[in-house]
CSV table of C-alpha atoms in Angstrom, one decimal:
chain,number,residue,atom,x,y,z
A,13,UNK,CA,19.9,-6.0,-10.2
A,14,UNK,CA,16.4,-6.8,-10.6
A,15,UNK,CA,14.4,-4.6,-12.7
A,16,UNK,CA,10.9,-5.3,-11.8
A,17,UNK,CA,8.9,-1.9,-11.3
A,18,UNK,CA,5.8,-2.4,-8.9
A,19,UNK,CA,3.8,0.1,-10.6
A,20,UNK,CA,3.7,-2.1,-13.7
A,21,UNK,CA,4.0,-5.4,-11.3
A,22,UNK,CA,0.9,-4.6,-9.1
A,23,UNK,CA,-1.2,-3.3,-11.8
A,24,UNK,CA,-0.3,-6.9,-14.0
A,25,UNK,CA,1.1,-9.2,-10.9
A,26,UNK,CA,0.0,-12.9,-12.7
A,27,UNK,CA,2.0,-11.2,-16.4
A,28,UNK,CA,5.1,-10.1,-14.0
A,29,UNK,CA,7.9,-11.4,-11.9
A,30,UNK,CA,4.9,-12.0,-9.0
A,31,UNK,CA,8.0,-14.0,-6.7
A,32,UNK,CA,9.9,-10.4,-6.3
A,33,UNK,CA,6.6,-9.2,-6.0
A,34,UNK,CA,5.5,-11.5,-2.8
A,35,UNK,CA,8.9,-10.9,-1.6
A,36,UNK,CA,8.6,-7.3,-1.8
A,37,UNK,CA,5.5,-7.8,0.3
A,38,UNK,CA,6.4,-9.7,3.1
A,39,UNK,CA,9.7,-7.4,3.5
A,40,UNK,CA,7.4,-3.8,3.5
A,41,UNK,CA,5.1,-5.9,5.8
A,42,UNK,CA,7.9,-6.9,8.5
A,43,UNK,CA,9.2,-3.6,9.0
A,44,UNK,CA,8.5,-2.1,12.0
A,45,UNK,CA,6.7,1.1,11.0
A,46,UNK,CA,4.4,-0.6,9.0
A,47,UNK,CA,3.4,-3.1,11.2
A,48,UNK,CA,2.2,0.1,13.6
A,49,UNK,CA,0.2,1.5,10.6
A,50,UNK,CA,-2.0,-2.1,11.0
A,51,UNK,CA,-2.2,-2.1,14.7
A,52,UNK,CA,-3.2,1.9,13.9
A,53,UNK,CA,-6.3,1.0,11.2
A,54,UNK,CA,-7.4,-2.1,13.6
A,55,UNK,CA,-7.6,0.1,16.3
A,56,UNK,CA,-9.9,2.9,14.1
A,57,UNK,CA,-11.9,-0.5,12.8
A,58,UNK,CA,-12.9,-1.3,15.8
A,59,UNK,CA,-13.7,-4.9,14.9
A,60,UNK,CA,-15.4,-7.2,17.0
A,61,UNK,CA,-15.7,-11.2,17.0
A,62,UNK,CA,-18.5,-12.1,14.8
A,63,UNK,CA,-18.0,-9.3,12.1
A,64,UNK,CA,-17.4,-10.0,8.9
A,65,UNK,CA,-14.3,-8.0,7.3
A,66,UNK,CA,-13.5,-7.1,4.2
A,67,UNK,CA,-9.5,-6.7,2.7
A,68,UNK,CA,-9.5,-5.0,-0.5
A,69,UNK,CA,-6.0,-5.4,-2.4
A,70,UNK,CA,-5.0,-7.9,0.3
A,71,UNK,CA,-2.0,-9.2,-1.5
A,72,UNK,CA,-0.8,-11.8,-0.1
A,73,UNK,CA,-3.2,-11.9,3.1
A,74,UNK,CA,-0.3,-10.9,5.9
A,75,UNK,CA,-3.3,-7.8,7.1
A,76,UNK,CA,-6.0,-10.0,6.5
A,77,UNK,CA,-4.7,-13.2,9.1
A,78,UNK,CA,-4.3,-10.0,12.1
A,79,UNK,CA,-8.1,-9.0,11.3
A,80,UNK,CA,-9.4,-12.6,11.6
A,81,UNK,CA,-7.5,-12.8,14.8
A,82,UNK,CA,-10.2,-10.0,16.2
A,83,UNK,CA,-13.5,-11.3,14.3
A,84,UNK,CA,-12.4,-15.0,15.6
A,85,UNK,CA,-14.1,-17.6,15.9
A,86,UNK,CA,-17.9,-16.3,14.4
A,87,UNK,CA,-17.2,-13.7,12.3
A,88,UNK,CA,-14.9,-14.1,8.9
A,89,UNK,CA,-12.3,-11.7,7.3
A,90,UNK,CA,-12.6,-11.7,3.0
A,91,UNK,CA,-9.6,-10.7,1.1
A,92,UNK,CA,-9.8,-9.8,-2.5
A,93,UNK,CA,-7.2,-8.8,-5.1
A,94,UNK,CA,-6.6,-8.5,-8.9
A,95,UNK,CA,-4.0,-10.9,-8.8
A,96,UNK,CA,-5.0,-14.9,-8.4
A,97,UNK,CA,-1.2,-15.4,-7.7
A,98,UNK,CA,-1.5,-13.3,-4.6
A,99,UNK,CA,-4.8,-15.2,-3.8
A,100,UNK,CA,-3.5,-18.7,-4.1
A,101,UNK,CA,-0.7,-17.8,-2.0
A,102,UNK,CA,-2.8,-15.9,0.5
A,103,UNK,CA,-5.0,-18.8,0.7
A,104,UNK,CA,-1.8,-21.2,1.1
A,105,UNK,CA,-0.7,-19.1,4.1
A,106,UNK,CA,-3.8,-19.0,6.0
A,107,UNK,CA,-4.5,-22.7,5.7
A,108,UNK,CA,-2.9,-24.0,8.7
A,109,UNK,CA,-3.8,-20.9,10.7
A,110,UNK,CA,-7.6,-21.7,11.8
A,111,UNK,CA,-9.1,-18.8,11.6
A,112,UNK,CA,-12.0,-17.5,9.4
A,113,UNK,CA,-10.7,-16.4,6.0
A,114,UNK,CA,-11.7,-16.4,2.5
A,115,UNK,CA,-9.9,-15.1,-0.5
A,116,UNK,CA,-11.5,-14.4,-4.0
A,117,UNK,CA,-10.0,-12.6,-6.7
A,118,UNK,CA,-11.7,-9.2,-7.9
A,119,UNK,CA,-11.1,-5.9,-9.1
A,120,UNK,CA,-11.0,-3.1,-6.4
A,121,UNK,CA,-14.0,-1.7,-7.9
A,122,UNK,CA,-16.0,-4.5,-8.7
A,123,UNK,CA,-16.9,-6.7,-5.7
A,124,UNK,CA,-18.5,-9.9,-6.5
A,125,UNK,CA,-21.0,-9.2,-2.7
A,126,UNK,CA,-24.2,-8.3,-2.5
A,127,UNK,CA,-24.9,-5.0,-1.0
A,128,UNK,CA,-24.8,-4.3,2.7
A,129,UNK,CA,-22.4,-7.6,3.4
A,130,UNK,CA,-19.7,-6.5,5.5
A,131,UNK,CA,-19.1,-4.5,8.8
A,132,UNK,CA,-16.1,-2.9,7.9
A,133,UNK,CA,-13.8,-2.6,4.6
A,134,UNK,CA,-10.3,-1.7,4.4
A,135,UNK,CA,-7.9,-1.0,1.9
A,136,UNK,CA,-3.9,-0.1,1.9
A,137,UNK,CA,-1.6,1.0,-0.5
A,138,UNK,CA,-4.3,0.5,-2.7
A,139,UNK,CA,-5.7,3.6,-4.2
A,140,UNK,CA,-2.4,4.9,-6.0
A,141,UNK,CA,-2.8,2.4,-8.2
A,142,UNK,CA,-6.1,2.8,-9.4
A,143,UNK,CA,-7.4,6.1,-11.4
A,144,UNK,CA,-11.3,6.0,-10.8
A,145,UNK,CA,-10.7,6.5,-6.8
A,146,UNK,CA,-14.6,7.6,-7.0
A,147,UNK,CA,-15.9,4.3,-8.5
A,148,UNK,CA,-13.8,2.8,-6.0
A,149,UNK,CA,-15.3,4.7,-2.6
A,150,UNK,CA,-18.9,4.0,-4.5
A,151,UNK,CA,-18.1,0.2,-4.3
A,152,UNK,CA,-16.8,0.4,-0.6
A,153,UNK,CA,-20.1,2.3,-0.1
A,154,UNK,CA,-22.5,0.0,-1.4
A,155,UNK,CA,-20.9,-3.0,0.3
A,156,UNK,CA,-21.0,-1.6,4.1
A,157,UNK,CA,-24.1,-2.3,5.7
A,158,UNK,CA,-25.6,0.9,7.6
A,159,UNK,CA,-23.3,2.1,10.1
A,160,UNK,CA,-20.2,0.0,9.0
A,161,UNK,CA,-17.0,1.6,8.9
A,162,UNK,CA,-14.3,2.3,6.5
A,163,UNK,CA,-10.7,2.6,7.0
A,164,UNK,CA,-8.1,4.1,3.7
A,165,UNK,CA,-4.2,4.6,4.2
A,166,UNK,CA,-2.3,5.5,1.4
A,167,UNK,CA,0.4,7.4,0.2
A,168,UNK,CA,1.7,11.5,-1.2
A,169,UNK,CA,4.4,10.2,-2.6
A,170,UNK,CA,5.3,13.8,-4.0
A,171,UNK,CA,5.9,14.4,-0.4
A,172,UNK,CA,8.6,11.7,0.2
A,173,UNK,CA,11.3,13.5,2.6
A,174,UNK,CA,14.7,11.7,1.8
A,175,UNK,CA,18.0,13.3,3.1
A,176,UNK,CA,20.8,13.3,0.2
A,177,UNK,CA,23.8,15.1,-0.9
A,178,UNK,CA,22.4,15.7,-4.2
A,179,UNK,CA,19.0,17.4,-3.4
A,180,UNK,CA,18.1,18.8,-7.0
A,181,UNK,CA,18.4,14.9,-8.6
A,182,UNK,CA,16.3,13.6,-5.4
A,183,UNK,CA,13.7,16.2,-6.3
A,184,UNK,CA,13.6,15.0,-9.6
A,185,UNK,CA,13.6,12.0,-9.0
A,186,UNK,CA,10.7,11.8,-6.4
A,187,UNK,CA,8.9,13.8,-8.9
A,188,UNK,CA,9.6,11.2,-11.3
A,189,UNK,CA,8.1,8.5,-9.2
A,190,UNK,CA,4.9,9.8,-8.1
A,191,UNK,CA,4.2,10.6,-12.2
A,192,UNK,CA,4.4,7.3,-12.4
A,193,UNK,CA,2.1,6.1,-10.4
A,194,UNK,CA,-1.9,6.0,-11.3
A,195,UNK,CA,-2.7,8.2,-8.7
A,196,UNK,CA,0.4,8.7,-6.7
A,197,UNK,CA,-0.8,11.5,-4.9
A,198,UNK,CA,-3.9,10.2,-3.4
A,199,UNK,CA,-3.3,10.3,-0.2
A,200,UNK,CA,-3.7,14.1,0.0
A,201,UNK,CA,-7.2,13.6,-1.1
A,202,UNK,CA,-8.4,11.0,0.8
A,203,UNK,CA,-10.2,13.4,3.3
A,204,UNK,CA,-12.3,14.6,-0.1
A,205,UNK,CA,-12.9,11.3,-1.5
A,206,UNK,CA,-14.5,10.3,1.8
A,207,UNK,CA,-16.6,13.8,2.5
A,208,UNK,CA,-17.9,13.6,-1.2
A,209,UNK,CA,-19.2,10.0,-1.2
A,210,UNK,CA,-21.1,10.6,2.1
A,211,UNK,CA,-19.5,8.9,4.5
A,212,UNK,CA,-20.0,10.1,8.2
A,213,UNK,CA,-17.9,11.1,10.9
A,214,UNK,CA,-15.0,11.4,8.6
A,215,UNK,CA,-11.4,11.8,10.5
A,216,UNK,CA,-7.8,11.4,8.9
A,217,UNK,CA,-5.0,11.1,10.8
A,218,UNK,CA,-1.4,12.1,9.4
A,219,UNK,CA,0.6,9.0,9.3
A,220,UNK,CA,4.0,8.2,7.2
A,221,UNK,CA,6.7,5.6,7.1
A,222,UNK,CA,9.9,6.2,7.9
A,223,UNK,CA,13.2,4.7,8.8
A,224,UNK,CA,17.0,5.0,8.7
A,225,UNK,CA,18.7,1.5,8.3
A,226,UNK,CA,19.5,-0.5,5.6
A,227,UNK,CA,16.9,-2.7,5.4
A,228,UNK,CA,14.4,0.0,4.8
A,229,UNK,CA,17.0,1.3,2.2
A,230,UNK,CA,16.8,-1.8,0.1
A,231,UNK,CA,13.4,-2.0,0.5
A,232,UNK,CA,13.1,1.8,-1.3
A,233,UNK,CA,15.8,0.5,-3.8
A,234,UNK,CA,13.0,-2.6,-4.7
A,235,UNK,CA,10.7,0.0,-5.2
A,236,UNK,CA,12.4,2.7,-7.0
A,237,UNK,CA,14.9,0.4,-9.3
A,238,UNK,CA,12.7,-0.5,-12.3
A,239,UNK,CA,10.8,3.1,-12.8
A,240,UNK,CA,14.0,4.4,-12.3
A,241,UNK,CA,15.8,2.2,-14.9
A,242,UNK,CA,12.6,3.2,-17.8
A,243,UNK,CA,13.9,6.8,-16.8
A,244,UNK,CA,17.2,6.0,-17.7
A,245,UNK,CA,16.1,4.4,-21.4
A,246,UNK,CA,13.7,7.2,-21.5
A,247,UNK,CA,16.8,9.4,-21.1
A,248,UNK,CA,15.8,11.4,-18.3
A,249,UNK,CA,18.5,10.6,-15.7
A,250,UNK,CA,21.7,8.8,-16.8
A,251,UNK,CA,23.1,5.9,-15.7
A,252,UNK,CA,25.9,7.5,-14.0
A,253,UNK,CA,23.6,9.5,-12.3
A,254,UNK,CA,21.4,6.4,-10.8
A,255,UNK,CA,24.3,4.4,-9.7
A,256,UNK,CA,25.8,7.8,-8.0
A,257,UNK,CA,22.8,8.4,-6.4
A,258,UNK,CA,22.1,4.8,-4.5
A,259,UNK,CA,25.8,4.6,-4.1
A,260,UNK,CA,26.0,7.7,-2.2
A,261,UNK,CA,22.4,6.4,0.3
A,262,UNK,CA,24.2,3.6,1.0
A,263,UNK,CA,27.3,5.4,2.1
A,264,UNK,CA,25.2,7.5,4.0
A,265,UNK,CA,23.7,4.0,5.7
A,266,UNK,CA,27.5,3.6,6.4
A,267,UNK,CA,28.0,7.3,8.0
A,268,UNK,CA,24.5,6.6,10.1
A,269,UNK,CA,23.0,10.1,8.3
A,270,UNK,CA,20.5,7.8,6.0
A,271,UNK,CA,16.8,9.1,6.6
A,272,UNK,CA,13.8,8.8,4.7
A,273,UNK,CA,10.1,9.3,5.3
A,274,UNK,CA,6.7,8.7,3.1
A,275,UNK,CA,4.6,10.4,4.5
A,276,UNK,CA,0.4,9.4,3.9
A,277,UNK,CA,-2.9,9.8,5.2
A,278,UNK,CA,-5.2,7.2,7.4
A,279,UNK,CA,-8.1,7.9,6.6
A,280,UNK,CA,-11.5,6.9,8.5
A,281,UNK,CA,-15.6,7.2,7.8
A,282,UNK,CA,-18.7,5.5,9.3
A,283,UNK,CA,-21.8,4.1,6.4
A,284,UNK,CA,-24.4,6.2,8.6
């Protein structure tokens, strides 16, 4: 079992196991659900060929290649994240494609543009990693030109809804998780964060990932193991309890009665 934890990995992706890391990626960004959620925030950017994009936290470029497909062939899509693995193999992956892309690496709140650059920013899974959310919507701010847009999604992870026998150890665990996380909660706020930077015409739209098959199940297990394991040393949960825990989701994979949801906000607001 690997014990990566992507709170640690995301935040420190070039000092961690980036390869599990990439591969967690591209397996969150096949599933079904969450391909929707990008046709979803295309569909509220409203991009048009000749606009010029920007990705923030773009990973490994996967949301970034579907925007350039819309701006294509005189506009460009920019990606940017922390991580200069995730950039060299973003830039890898879009070099056969054709399409107008760039990739830079750069902290979330600190964009090496000048102001006014871009017709429309967006960012995913993003904020719950980063504390200063307001330094972050000041950046996004400065960057739009008048009248660009901004699309948000991320996550309340207190709010995960995940059917289990043992309902007082999935509470705590849960609970666990989201402490975890920078900002793990964010997504409840993302309506404020938007209203109190002065963006315009401000809409959020409920929107969560959820599934019942294994695959999904394994791709919660990816992100759940390593956090789970510091509870463990931190003695919080015991072993036993862990390996009871998955053991009994994956029999419940088995009986068909597996179900889990993460449920999040998509969040929209114009530079007017």
């Amino acid at each position: 079992m690997e014990k990566q934890t992507i709170i640690s990995g995301f935040q420190q992706v070039d000092s961690s196991e980036y390869e599990y890391l990439i591969q967690f990626l591209e397996n969150v960004a096949a599933y079904p659900i969450v391909k929707e959620s990008l046709e979803l925030q295309i569909k509220l950017l409203n991009l048009k060929p000749g606009e010029h994009v920007l990705d923030v936290g773009c990973g490994i470029g996967i949301q970034a290649l579907e925007m350039a497909k819309q701006v294509n062939p005189t506009g460009k899509v920019t990606g940017t994240d922390i991580s200069s693995v995730m950039i060299e193999f973003a830039k890898s992956k879009a070099s056969d494609s054709d399409l107008p892309l760039d990739f830079f690496v750069a902290e979330a709140d600190t964009q090496p543009f000048p102001d006014q650059t871009f017709d429309a920013v967006r960012t995913e899974r993003v904020l719950m990693y980063i504390k200063d959310t307001q330094k972050v919507l000041k950046e996004f701010k400065r960057l739009l030109k008048p009248g660009g847009r901004l699309v948000i999604f991320d996550l309340h992870w207190d709010g995960t809804l995940l059917s289990h026998k043992d309902k007082a150890l999935t509470r705590r665990i849960i609970h666990y998780v989201t402490d975890h996380l920078p900002n793990g909660n964010v997504g409840t706020d993302i309506y404020f964060h938007l209203k109190n930077n002065g963006f315009k015409n401000v809409e959020v739209k409920p929107y969560a990932y959820f599934g019942n098959d294994e695959i999904l199940l394994k791709i919660v297990e990816k992100a759940y193991i390593g956090i789970l394991q510091k509870g463990i040393s931190d003695g919080v949960f015991t072993e036993t309890e862990i390996n009871n825990w998955w053991k009994s989701l994956y029999e419940d994979v088995e009986a068909g009665t597996f179900y889990i949801s993460f449920p999040g906000l998509i969040g929209y607001g114009t530079n007017d």
